[in-house]
GROMACS .gro file of C-alpha atoms in nm:
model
  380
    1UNK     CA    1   8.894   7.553  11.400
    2UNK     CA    2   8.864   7.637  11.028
    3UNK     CA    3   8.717   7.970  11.133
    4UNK     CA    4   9.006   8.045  11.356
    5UNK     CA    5   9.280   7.978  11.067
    6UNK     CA    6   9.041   8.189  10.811
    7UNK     CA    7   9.065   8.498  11.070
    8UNK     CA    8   9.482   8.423  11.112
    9UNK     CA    9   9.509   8.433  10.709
   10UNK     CA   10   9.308   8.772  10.691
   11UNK     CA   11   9.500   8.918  10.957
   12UNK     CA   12   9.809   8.821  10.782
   13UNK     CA   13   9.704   8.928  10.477
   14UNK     CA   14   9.582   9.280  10.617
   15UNK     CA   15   9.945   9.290  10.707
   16UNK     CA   16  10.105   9.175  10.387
   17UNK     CA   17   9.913   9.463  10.190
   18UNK     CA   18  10.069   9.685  10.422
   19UNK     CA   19  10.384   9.592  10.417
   20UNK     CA   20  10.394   9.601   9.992
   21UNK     CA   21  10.208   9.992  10.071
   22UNK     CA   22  10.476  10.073  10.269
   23UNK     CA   23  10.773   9.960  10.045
   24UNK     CA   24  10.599  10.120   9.728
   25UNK     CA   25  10.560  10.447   9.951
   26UNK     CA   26  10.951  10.423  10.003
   27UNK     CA   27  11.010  10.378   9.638
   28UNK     CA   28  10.787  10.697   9.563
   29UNK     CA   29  10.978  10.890   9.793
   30UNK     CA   30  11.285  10.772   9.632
   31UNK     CA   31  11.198  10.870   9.257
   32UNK     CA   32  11.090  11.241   9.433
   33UNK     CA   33  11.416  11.254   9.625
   34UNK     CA   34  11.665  11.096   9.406
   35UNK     CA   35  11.455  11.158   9.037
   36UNK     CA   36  11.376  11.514   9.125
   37UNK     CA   37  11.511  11.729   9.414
   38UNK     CA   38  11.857  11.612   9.354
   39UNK     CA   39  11.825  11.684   8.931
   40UNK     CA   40  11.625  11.963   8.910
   41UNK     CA   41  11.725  12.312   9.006
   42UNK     CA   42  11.447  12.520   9.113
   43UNK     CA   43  11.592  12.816   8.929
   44UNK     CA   44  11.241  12.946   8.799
   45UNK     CA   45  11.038  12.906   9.121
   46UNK     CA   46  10.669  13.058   8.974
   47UNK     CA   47  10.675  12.806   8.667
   48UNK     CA   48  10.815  12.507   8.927
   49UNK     CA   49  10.628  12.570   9.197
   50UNK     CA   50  10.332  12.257   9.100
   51UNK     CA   51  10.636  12.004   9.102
   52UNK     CA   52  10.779  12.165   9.410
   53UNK     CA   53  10.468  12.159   9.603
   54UNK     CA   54  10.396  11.804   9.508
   55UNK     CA   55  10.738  11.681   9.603
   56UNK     CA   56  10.683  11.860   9.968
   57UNK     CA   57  10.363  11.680   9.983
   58UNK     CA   58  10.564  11.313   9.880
   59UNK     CA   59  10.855  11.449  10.108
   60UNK     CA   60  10.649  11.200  10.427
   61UNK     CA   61  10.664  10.850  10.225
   62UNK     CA   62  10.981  10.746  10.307
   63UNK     CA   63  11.067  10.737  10.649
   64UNK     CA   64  10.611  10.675  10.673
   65UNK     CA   65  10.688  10.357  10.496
   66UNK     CA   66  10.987  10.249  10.718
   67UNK     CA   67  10.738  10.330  11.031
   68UNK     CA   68  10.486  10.119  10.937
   69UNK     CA   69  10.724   9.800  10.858
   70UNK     CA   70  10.851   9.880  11.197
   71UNK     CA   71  10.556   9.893  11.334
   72UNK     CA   72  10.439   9.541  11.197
   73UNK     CA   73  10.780   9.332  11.259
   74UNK     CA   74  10.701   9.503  11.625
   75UNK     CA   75  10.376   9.388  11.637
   76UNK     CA   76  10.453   9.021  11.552
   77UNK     CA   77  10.770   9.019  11.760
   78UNK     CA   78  10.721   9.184  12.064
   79UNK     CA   79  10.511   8.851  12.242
   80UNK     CA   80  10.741   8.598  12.118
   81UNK     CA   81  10.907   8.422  12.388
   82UNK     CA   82  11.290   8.400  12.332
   83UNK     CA   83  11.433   8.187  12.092
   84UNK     CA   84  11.823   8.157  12.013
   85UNK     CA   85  11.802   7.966  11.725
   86UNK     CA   86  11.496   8.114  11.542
   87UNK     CA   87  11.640   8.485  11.621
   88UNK     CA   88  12.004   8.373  11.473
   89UNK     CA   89  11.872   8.263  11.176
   90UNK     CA   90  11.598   8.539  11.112
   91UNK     CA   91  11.925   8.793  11.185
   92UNK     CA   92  12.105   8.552  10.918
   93UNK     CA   93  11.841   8.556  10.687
   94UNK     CA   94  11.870   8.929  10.652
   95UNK     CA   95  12.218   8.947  10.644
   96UNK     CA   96  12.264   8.676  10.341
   97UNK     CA   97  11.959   8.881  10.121
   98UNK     CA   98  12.193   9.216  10.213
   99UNK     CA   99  12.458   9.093  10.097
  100UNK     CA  100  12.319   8.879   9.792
  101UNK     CA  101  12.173   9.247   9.647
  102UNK     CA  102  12.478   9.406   9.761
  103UNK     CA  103  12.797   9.189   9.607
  104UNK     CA  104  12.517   9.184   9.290
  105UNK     CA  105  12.496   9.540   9.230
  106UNK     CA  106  12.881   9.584   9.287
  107UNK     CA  107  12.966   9.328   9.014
  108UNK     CA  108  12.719   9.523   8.783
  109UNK     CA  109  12.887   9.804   8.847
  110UNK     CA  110  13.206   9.651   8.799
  111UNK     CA  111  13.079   9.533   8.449
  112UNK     CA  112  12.886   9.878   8.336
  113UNK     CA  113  13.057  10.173   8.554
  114UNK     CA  114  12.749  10.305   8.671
  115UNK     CA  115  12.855  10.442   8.966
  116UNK     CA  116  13.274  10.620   8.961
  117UNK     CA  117  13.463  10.320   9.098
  118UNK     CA  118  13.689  10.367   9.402
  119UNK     CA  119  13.830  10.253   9.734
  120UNK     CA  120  13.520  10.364   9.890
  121UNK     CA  121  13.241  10.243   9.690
  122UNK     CA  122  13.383   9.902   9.746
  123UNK     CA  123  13.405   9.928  10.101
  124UNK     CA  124  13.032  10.038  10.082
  125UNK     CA  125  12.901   9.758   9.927
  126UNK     CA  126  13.132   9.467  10.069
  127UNK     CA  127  12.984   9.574  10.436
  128UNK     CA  128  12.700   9.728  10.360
  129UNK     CA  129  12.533   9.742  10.654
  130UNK     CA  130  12.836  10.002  10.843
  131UNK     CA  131  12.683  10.230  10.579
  132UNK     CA  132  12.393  10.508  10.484
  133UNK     CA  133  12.254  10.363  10.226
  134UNK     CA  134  12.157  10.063  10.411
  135UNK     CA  135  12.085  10.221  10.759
  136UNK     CA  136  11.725  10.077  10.749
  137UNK     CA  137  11.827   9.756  10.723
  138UNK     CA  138  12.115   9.801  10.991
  139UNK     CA  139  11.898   9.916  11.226
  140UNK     CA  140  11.604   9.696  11.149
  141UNK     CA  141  11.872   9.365  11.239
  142UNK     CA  142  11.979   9.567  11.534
  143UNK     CA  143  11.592   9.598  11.645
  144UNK     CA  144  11.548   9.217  11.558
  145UNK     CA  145  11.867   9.180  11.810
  146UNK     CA  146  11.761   9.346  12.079
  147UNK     CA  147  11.391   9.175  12.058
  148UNK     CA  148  11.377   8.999  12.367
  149UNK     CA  149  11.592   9.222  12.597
  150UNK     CA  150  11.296   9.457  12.447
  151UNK     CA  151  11.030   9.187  12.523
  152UNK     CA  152  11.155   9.166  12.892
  153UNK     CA  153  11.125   9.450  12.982
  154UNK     CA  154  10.770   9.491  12.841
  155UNK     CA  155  10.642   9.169  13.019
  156UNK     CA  156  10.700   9.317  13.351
  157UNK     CA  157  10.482   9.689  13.249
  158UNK     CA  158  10.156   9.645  13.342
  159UNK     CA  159   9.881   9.899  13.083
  160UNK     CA  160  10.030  10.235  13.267
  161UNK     CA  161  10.368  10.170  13.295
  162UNK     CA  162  10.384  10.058  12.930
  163UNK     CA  163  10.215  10.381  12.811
  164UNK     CA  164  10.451  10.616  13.013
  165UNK     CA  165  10.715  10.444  12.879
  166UNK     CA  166  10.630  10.476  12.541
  167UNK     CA  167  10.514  10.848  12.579
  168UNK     CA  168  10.857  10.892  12.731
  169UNK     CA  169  11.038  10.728  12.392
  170UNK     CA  170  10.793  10.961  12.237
  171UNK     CA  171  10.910  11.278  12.363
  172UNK     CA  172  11.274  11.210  12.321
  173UNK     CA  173  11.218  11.052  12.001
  174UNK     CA  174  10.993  11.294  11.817
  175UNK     CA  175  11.003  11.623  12.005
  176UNK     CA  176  11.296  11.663  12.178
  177UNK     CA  177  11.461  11.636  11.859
  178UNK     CA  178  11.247  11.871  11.626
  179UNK     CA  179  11.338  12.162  11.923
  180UNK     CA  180  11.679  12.072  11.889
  181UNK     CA  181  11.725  12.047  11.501
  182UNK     CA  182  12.074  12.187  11.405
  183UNK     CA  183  12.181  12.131  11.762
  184UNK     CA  184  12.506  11.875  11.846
  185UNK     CA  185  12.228  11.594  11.973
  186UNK     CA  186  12.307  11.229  11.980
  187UNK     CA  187  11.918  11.186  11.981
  188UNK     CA  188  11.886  11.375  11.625
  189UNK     CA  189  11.824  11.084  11.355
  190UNK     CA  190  11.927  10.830  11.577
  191UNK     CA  191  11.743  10.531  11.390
  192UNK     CA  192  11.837  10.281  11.598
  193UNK     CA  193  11.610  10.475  11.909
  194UNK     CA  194  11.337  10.572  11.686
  195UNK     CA  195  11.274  10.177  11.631
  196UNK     CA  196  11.251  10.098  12.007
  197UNK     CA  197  11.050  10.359  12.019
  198UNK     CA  198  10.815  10.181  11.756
  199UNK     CA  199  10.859   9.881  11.900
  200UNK     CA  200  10.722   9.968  12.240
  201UNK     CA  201  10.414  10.151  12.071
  202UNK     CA  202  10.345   9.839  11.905
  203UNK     CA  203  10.354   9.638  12.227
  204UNK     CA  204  10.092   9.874  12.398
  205UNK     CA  205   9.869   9.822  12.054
  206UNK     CA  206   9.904   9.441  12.044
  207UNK     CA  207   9.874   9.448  12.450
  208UNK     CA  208   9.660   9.675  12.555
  209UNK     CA  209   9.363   9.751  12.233
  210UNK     CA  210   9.148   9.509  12.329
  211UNK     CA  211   8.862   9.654  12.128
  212UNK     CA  212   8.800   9.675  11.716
  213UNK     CA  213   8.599   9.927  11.769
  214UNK     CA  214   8.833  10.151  11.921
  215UNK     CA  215   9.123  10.062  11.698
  216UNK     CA  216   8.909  10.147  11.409
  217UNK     CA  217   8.846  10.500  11.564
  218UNK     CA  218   9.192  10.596  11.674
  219UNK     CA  219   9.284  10.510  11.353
  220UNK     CA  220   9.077  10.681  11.106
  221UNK     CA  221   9.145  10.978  11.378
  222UNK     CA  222   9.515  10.983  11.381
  223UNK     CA  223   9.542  10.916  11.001
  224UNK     CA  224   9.339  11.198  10.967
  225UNK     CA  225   9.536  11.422  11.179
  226UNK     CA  226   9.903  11.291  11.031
  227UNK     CA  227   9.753  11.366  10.649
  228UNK     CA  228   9.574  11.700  10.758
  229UNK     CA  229   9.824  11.844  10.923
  230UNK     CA  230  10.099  11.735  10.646
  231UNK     CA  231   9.917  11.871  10.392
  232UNK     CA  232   9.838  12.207  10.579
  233UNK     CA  233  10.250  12.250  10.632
  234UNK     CA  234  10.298  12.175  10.321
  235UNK     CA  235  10.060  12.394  10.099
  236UNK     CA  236  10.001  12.703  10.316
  237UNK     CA  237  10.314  12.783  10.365
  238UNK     CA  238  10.386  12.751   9.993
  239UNK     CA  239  10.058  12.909   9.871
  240UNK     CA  240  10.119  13.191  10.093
  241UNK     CA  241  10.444  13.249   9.903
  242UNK     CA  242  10.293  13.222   9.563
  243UNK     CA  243  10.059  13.440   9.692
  244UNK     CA  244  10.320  13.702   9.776
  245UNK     CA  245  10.557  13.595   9.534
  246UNK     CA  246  10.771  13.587   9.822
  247UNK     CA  247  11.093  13.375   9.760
  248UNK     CA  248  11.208  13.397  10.115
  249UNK     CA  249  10.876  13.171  10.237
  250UNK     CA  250  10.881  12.957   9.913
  251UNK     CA  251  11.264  12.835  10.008
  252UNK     CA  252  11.124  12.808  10.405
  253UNK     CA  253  10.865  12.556  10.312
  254UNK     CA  254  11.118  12.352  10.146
  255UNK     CA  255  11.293  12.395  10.500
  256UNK     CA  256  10.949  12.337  10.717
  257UNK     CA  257  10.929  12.004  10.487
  258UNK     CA  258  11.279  11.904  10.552
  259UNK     CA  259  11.300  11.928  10.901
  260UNK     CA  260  10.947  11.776  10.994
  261UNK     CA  261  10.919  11.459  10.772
  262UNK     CA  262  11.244  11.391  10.595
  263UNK     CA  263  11.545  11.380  10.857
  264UNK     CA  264  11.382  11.192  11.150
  265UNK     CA  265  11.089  11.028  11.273
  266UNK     CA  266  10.875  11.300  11.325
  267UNK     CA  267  10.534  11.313  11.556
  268UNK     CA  268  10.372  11.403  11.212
  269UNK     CA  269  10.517  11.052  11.092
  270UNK     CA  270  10.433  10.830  11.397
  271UNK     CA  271  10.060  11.005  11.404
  272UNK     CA  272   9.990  10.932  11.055
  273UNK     CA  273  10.214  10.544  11.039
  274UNK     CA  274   9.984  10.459  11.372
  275UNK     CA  275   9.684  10.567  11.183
  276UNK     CA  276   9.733  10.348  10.894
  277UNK     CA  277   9.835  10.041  11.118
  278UNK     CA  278   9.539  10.057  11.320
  279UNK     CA  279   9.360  10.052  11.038
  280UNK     CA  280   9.448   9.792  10.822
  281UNK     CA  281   9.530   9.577  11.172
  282UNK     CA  282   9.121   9.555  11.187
  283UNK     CA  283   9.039   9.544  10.801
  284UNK     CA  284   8.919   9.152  10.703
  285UNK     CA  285   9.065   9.087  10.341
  286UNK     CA  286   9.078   8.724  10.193
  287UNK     CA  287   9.415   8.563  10.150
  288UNK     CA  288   9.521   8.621   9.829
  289UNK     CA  289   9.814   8.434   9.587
  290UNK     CA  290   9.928   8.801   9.427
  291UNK     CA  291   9.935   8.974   9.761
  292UNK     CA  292  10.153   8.656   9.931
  293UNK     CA  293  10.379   8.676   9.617
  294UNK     CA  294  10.433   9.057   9.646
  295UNK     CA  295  10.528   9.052  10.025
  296UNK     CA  296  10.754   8.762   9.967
  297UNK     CA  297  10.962   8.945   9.778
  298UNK     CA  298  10.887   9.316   9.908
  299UNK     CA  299  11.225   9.346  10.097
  300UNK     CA  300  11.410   9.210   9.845
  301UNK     CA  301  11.212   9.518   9.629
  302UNK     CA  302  11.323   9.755   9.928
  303UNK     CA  303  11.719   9.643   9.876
  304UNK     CA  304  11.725   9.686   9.518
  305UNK     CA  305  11.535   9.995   9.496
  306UNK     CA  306  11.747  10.165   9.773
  307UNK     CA  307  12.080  10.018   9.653
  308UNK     CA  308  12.298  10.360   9.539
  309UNK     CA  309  12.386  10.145   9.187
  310UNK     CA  310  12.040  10.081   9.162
  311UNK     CA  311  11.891  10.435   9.219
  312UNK     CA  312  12.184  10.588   8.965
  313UNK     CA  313  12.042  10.352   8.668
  314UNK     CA  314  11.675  10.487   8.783
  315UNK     CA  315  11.670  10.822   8.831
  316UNK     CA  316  12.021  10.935   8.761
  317UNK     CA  317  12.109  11.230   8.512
  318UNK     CA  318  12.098  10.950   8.200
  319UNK     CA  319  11.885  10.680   8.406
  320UNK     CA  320  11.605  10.501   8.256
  321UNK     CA  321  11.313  10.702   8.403
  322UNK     CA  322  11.506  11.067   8.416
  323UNK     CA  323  11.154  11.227   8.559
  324UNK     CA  324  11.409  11.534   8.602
  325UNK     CA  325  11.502  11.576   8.262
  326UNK     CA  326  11.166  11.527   8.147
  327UNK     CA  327  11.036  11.806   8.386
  328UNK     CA  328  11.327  11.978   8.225
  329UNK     CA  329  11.166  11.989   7.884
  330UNK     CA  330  10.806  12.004   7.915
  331UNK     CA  331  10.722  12.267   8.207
  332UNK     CA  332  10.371  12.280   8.111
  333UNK     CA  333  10.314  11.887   8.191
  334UNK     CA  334  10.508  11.858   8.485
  335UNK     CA  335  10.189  11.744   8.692
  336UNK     CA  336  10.109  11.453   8.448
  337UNK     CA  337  10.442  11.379   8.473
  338UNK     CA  338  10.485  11.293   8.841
  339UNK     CA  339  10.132  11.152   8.796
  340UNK     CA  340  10.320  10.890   8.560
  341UNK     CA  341  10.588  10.847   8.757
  342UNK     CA  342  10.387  10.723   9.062
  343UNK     CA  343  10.148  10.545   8.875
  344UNK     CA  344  10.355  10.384   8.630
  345UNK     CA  345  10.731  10.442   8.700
  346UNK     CA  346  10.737  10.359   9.043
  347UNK     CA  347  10.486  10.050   9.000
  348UNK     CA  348  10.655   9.926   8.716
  349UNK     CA  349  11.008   9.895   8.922
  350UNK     CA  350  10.807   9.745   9.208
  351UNK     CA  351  10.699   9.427   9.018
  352UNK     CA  352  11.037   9.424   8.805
  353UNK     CA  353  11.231   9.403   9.125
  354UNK     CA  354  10.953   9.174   9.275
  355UNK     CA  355  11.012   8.929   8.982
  356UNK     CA  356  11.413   8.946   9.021
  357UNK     CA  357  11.364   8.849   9.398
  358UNK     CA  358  11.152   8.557   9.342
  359UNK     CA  359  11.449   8.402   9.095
  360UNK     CA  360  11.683   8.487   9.377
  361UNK     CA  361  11.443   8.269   9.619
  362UNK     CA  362  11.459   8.003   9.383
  363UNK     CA  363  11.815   8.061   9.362
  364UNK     CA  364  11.851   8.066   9.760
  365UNK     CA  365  11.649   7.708   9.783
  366UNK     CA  366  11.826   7.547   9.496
  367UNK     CA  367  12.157   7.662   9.689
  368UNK     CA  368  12.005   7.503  10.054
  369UNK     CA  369  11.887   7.135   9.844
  370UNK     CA  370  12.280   7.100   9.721
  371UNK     CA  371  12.418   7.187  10.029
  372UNK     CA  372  12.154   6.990  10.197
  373UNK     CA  373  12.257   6.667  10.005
  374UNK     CA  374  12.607   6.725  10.011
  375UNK     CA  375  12.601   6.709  10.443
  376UNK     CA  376  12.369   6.385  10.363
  377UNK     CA  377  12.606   6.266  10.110
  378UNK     CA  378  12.884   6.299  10.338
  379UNK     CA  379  12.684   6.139  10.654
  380UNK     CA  380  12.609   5.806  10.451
   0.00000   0.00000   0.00000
C-alpha cells in the first residue's frame, strides 16, 4: 500500500514539474514577444540578426506551454466520472483567482496609470474572460465545462475509434488550418477546438499506452522531431538570408515563424508538447516541498504574468526589465542579454509572482474561515 501511494506522489510530482516548465516557457515567450518584437525595430537587420534568430527560435514557448497544461488537466480529467458539484466548484475556483488578479491589477492601474485609462480597459478587466488577454483561461473553463460531454463520448470509442477521432481533430486542428492561413476560416485560432483536440489525444495516451517502454520511445522520438524540425525552420531559412544578405528571406522567416508556431496550435507544437508529456508522464522523481509550492501557485504566476497591466510594468518602453532598450544600447551583447533575461529575468518574475499567489491563498482561506463561522454563527 505504501508503495502504491509512493508511485501516485512521483507521478504527481512528474506532473507538477511540468506544469511550472510549461508556465515558465509561457513567461519566456512573453518577455520575447512583449520585451522584444514589439520594442525593437529591426531597422539594421545584419547587426540584429543574433537577437532575431533567437527570438524565432523562442517564438514555440508560448502556445508549447499552454499544450502541455492542456494536455495534463486532459490527462487527469478525461476518466473522471461526472460530478456536478466538484465540476461547479473547480469552474468557480478559476473564475474567483481570474477575477482576484484581474479587479487587482485594475486598481493598480487606477492608482499608478500604467496602462491609458478608458471605457475599454475597464470593460477588459471587469469581465476578463470575454477578452484576448485572457483567452487561455476562457477556453481552459470552457474545456473544464464540456469535460464530461467530452468523457462520454470517449467511453463509448473503443482503441480505433478513439485514434480516428483524434487524427480527425488533428487534421482540422493543425493542418487544415496552416493551408488555409489568411483564409476567412472559423477553424483558424479557434482555441476553444484546439483544446478538445488535446483533450482527446490525452484520452488515447491515458487509455490506450499501456506500456513505459513505449511511452518512453514515442516520446524522446516526437520531442526530437518537434525541436529538430523547429530549429531547422527557424535557422535555415534565416542563415540562408545572412548568407545572401537577402532581406526578402530574412523578413520571410519572421513570416515562416509566425504562421507555424505563434498564431495556432501547430502540428510542430502538438509533436513536440506530446513529446515532452510522454516523457515526463514515465520519469520517477520524489515528491518534493519546493516543487508542490511552485505548482500551487503556477496559475496564479500564469494570470499575473499575462495580465496586460502586468506585462506593461515588465517589458514596456520604461518597464522594469526593458530587455528592448537594453538591446538598444549595447548591440554587441545582445546574446548575453537574452541569456539574462531567460535565466534571470524571467525566473526572477516566476518566484516573485509565485510568492504574491501564496499570500493570496492565505488570503482566499482566511476569507473561507470568516465566512465559514459567520454561517455557523448564524446556525447556533
Amino acid at each position: 500500500m505504501d508503495q502504491v501511494r509512493s508511485n501516485k506522489k512521483e507521478q504527481r510530482t512528474n506532473f507538477k514539474l511540468l506544469w511550472i516548465i510549461s508556465i515558465f516557457m509561457i513567461i519566456v515567450y512573453n518577455s520575447f514577444h512583449y520585451g522584444i518584437t514589439a520594442n525593437y525595430t529591426f531597422t539594421n537587420w545584419k547587426l540584429n540578426v543574433d537577437i532575431k534568430v533567437i527570438s524565432d527560435l523562442f517564438a514555440i514557448f508560448g502556445k508549447l506551454g499552454v499544450a502541455i497544461i492542456v494536455l495534463i488537466t486532459s490527462y487527469f480529467l478525461c476518466n473522471r466520472d461526472f460530478n456536478k458539484d466538484k465540476s461547479l466548484d473547480r469552474v468557480s475556483r478559476l473564475f474567483k483567482l481570474l477575477w482576484f488578479f484581474s479587479w487587482l491589477f485594475l486598481i493598480v492601474n487606477w492608482l499608478f496609470r500604467i496602462v491609458p485609462f478608458n471605457a475599454s480597459v475597464l470593460l477588459k478587466m471587469i469581465f476578463p474572460f470575454l477578452y484576448s488577454e485572457y483567452w487561455f483561461i476562457s477556453s481552459y473553463i470552457f474545456l473544464v465545462l464540456l469535460s464530461p460531454i467530452l468523457n462520454l463520448v470517449i467511453y463509448r470509442l473503443n482503441k480505433r475509434q478513439l485514434r480516428a477521432v483524434m487524427l480527425f481533430l488533428l487534421l482540422f486542428d493543425a493542418i487544415i488550418p496552416l493551408i488555409l492561413r489568411g483564409a476567412n476560416s472559423t477553424l483558424v485560432n479557434n482555441h476553444l477546438f484546439s483544446f478538445i483536440t488535446l483533450y482527446f489525444v490525452a484520452a488515447y495516451i491515458r487509455n490506450f499506452f499501456d506500456s513505459d517502454q513505449q511511452a518512453i520511445r514515442y516520446g524522446k522520438s516526437l520531442l526530437g522531431y518537434g525541436i529538430g524540425i523547429n530549429i531547422l525552420v527557424t535557422l535555415v531559412v534565416n542563415l540562408i538570408a545572412i548568407h545572401t544578405h537577402n532581406l526578402f528571406l530574412f523578413n520571410l522567416a519572421s513570416l515562416i515563424t509566425i504562421y507555424s508556431y505563434k498564431q495556432f496550435f501547430s502540428i510542430i507544437t502538438i509533436i513536440t508538447a506530446v513529446g515532452m508529456f510522454l516523457i515526463f508522464k514515465q520519469a520517477r522523481i520524489k515528491s518534493n516541498k519546493f516543487i508542490n509550492f511552485l505548482s500551487a501557485t503556477a496559475l496564479g504566476v500564469y494570470l499575473m504574468s499575462a495580465n496586460p497591466v502586468m506585462i506593461k510594468l515588465m517589458w514596456g518602453t520604461n518597464g522594469w526589465f526593458r530587455l528592448a532598450d537594453i538591446l538598444h544600447q549595447s548591440i554587441g551583447l545582445a546574446f548575453g542579454h537574452i541569456l539574462l533575461n531567460v535565466l534571470i529575468f524571467c525566473p526572477l518574475i516566476f518566484m516573485l509572482c509565485s510568492i504574491l499567489d501564496y499570500f493570496r491563498q492565505k488570503l482566499f482561506i482566511l476569507i473561507t474561515k470568516v465566512r465559514s463561522n459567520k454561517q455557523n454563527s448564524k446556525i447556533i
